[in-house]
Short mmCIF file of C-alpha atoms in Angstrom, two decimals:
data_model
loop_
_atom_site.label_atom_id
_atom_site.label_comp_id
_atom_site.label_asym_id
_atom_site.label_seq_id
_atom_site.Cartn_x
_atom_site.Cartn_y
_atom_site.Cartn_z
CA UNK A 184 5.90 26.06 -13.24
CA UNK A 185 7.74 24.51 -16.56
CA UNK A 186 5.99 24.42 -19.54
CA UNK A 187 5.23 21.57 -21.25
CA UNK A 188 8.18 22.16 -23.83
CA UNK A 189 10.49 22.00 -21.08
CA UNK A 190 9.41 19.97 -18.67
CA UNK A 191 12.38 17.91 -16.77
CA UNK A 192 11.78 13.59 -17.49
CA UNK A 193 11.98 11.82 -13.88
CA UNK A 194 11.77 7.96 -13.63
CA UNK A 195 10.72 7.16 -9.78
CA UNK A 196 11.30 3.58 -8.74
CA UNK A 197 9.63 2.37 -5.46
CA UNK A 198 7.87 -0.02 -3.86
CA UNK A 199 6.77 2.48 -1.09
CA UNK A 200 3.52 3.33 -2.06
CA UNK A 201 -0.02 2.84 -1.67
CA UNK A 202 -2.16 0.55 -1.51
CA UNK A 203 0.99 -0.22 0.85
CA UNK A 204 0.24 1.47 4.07
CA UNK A 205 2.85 3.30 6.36
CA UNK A 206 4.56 6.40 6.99
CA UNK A 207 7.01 5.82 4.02
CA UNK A 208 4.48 5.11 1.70
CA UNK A 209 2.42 8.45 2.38
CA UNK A 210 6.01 10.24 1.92
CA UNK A 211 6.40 8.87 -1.66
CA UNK A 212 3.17 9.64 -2.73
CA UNK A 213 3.34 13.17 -1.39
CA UNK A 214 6.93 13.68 -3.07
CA UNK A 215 5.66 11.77 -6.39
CA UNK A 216 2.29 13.75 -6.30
CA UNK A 217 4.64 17.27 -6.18
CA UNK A 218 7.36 16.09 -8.68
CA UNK A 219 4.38 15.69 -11.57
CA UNK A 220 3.11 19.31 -10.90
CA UNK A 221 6.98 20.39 -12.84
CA UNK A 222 7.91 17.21 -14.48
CA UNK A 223 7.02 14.39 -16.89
CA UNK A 224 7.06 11.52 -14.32
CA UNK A 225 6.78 7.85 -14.84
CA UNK A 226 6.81 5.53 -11.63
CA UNK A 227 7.85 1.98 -11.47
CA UNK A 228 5.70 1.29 -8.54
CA UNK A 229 3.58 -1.53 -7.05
CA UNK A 230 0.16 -2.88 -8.42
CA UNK A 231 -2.65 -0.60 -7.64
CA UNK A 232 -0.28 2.37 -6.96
CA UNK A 233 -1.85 4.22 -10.41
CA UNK A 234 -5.29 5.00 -8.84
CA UNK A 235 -3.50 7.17 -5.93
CA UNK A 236 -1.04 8.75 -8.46
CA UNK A 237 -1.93 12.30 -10.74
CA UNK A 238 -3.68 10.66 -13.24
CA UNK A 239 -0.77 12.56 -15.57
CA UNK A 240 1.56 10.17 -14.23
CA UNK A 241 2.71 7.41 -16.34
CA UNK A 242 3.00 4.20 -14.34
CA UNK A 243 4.31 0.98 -14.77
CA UNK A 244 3.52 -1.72 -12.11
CA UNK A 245 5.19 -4.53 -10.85
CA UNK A 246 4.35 -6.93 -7.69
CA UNK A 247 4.06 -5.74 -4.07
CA UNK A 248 6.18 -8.58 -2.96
CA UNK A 249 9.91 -7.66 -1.81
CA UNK A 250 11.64 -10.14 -4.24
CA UNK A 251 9.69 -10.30 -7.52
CA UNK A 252 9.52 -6.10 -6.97
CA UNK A 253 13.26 -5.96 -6.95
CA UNK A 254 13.86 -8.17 -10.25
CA UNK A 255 10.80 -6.83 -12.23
CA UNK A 256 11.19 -3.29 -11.56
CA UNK A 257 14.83 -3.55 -12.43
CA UNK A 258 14.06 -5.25 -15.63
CA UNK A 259 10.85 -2.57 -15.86
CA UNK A 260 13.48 0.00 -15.38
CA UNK A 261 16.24 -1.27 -18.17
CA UNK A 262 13.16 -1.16 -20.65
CA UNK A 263 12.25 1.96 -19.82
CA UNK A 264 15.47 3.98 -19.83
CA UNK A 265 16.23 2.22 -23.25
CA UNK A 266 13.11 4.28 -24.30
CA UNK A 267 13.05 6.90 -22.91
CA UNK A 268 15.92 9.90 -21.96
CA UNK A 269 15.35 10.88 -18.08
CA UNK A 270 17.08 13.96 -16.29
CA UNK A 271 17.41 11.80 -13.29
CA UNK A 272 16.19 8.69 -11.95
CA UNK A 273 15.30 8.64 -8.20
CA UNK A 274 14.62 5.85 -5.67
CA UNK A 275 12.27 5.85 -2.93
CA UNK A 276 14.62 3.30 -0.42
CA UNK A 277 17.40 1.44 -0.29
CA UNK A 278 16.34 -1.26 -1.53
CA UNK A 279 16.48 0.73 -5.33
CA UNK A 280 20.53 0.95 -4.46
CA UNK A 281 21.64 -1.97 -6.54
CA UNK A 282 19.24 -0.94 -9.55
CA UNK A 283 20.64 2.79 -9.77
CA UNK A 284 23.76 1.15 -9.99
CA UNK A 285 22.97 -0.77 -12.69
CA UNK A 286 21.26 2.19 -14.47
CA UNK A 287 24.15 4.02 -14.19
CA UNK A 288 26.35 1.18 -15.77
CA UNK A 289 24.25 0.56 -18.78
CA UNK A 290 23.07 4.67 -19.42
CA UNK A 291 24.77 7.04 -17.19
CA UNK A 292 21.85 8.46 -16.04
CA UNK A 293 21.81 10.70 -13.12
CA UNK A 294 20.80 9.35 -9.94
CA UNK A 295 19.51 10.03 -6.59
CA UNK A 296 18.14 8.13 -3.32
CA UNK A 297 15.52 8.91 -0.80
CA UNK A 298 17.07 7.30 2.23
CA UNK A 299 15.07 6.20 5.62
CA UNK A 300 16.59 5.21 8.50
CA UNK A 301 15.97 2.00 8.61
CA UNK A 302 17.66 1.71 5.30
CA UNK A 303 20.76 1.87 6.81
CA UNK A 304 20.36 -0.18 9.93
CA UNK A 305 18.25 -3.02 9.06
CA UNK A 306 19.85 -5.57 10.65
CA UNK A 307 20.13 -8.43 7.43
CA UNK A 308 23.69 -9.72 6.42
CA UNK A 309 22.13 -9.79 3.21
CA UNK A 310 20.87 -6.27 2.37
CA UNK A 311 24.02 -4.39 4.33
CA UNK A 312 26.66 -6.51 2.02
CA UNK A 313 25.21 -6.05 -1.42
CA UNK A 314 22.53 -2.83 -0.74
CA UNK A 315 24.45 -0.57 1.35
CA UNK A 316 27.53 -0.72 -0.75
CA UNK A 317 25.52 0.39 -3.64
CA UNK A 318 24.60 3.90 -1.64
CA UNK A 319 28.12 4.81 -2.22
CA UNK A 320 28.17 5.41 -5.91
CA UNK A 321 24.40 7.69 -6.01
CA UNK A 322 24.93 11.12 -6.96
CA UNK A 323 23.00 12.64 -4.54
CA UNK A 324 21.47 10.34 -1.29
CA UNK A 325 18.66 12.68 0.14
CA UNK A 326 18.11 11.81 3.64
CA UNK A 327 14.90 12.50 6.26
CA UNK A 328 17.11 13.88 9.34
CA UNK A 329 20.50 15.11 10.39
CA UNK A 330 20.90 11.51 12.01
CA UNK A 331 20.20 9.32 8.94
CA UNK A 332 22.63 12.23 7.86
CA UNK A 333 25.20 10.22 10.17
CA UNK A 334 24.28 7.03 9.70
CA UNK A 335 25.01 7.58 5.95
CA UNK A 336 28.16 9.08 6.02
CA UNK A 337 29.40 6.38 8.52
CA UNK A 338 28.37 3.79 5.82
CA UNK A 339 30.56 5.22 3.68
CA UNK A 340 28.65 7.74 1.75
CA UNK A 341 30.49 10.74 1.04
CA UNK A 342 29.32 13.64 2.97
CA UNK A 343 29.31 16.30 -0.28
CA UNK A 344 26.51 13.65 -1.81
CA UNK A 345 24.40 14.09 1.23
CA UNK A 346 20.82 16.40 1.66
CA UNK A 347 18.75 16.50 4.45
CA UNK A 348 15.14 16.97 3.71
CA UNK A 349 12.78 16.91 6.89
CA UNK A 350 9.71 14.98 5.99
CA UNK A 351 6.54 18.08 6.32
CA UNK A 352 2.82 17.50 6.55
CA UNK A 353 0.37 19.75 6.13
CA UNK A 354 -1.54 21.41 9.08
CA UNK A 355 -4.88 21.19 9.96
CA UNK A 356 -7.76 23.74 10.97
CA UNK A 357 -7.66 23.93 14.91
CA UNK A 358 -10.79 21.49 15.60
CA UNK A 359 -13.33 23.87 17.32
CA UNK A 360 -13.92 24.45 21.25
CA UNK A 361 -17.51 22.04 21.32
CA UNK A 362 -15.34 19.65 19.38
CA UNK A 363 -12.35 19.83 21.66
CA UNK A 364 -14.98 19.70 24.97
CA UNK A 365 -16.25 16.68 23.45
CA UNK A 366 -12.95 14.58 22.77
CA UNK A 367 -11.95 15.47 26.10
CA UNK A 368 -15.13 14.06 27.63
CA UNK A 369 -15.38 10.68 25.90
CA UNK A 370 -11.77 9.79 27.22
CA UNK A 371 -12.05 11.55 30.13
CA UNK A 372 -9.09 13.41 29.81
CA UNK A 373 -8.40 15.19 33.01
CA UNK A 374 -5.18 16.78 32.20
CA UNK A 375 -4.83 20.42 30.36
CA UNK A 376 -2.09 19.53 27.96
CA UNK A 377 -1.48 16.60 25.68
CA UNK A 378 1.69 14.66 24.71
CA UNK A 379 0.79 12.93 21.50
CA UNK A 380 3.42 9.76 20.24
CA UNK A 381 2.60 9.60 16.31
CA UNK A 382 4.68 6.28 15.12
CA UNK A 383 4.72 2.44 15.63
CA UNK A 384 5.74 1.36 18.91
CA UNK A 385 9.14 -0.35 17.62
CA UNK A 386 12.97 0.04 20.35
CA UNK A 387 14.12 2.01 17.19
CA UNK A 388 11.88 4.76 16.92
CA UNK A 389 13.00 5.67 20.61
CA UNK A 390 10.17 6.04 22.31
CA UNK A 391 11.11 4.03 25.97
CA UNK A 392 14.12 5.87 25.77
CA UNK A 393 12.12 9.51 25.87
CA UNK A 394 9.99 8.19 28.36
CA UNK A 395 12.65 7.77 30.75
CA UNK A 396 14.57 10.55 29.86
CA UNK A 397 12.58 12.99 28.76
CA UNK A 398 9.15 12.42 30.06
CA UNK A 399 9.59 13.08 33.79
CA UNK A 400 11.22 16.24 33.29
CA UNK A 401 8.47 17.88 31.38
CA UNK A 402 6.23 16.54 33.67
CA UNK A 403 8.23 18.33 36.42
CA UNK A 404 7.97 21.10 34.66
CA UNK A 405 4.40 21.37 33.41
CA UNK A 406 2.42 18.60 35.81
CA UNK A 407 -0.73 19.86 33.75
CA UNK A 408 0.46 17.48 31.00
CA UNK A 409 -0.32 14.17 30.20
#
């Protein structure tokens, strides 16, 4: 680990995080959580999102709410890189495009993008002419799977300014056999194996499509499952 002495400045700006609940939310606590164990991070973040943070985190808050978060953490963010010298400032979703930009006008800073699919495809006239152009000019655009990969460089971002980082979690202890006998019996499970769905039923996470393409051939192939 860097020492104190030289310890790398990082400025994260998001709105994805608690007490905002979802999938992206948990991700950018988990990757703001592990960027404070090396650097000096400050996060431009939502109200409440200090009392989840390392409490060595410096945070500056702004509203939860889509619009006033996008002009007061810009304006939070201006402030704060007038103050304050930062290796690289990083944003947790698209919607942080237009405000790298500007950070990279005004100070040159270094920049780079955590990018979700639904960044990209969010069907809004809106956010696809004046936030997706904005992708184009991040250093680096750091994206959850080889097809947000795609998506990206078929927006337009340049394929050199592209990493793919597979969101991880961390494993649990395998539940015991008396605690295994007893889920099974309360839903009267009948079936040896179990296909688990983790993810909100939405058409774009894909999930009708596996069913009919994927579903009865593993059940062809292992009719214990269920």
């Amino acid at each position: 680990m860097p020492t104190i002495q030289n310890r790398p400045r990082i400025l994260l700006i998001t709105r994805n995080l608690p007490p905002l609940i979802g999938g992206m939310e948990r991700l950018m606590l988990h990757l703001a959580s592990g960027m404070a164990e090396y650097a000096e991070l400050t996060v431009i973040g939502p109200k409440g999102c200090a009392k989840y943070l390392p409490r060595q985190v410096e945070v500056k808050v702004t509203s939860e709410r889509l619009a006033p978060f996008l002009l007061l953490s810009s304006w939070l963010a201006i402030r704060t890189c007038n103050t304050n010298n930062f290796e690289i400032v990083i944003g947790g979703s698209g919607l942080v495009a237009p405000t790298l930009r500007l950070l990279t006008r005004i100070f040159r800073c270094k920049t780079a993008i955590y990018l979700h699919g639904l960044d990209l495809v969010v069907e809004n006239v809106l956010y696809q002419r004046m936030f997706v152009p904005s992708l184009r000019n991040i250093d680096l655009t750091i994206v959850n799977s080889r097809s947000t990969r795609q998506i990206a460089i078929d927006k337009g971002v340049l394929e050199e300014r592209i990493a793919v980082v597979n969101p991880g979690t961390n494993i649990p202890e395998p539940p015991s056999a008396e605690l295994v006998r007893q889920f099974r019996s309360k839903l009267q499970i009948p079936f040896e194996k179990i296909i688990v769905f983790v993810g909100r039923i939405t058409q774009r996470k894909g999930l009708s499509r596996f069913i009919d393409e994927c579903l009865p051939y593993i059940l062809e192939n292992s009719p214990e499952a269920g």
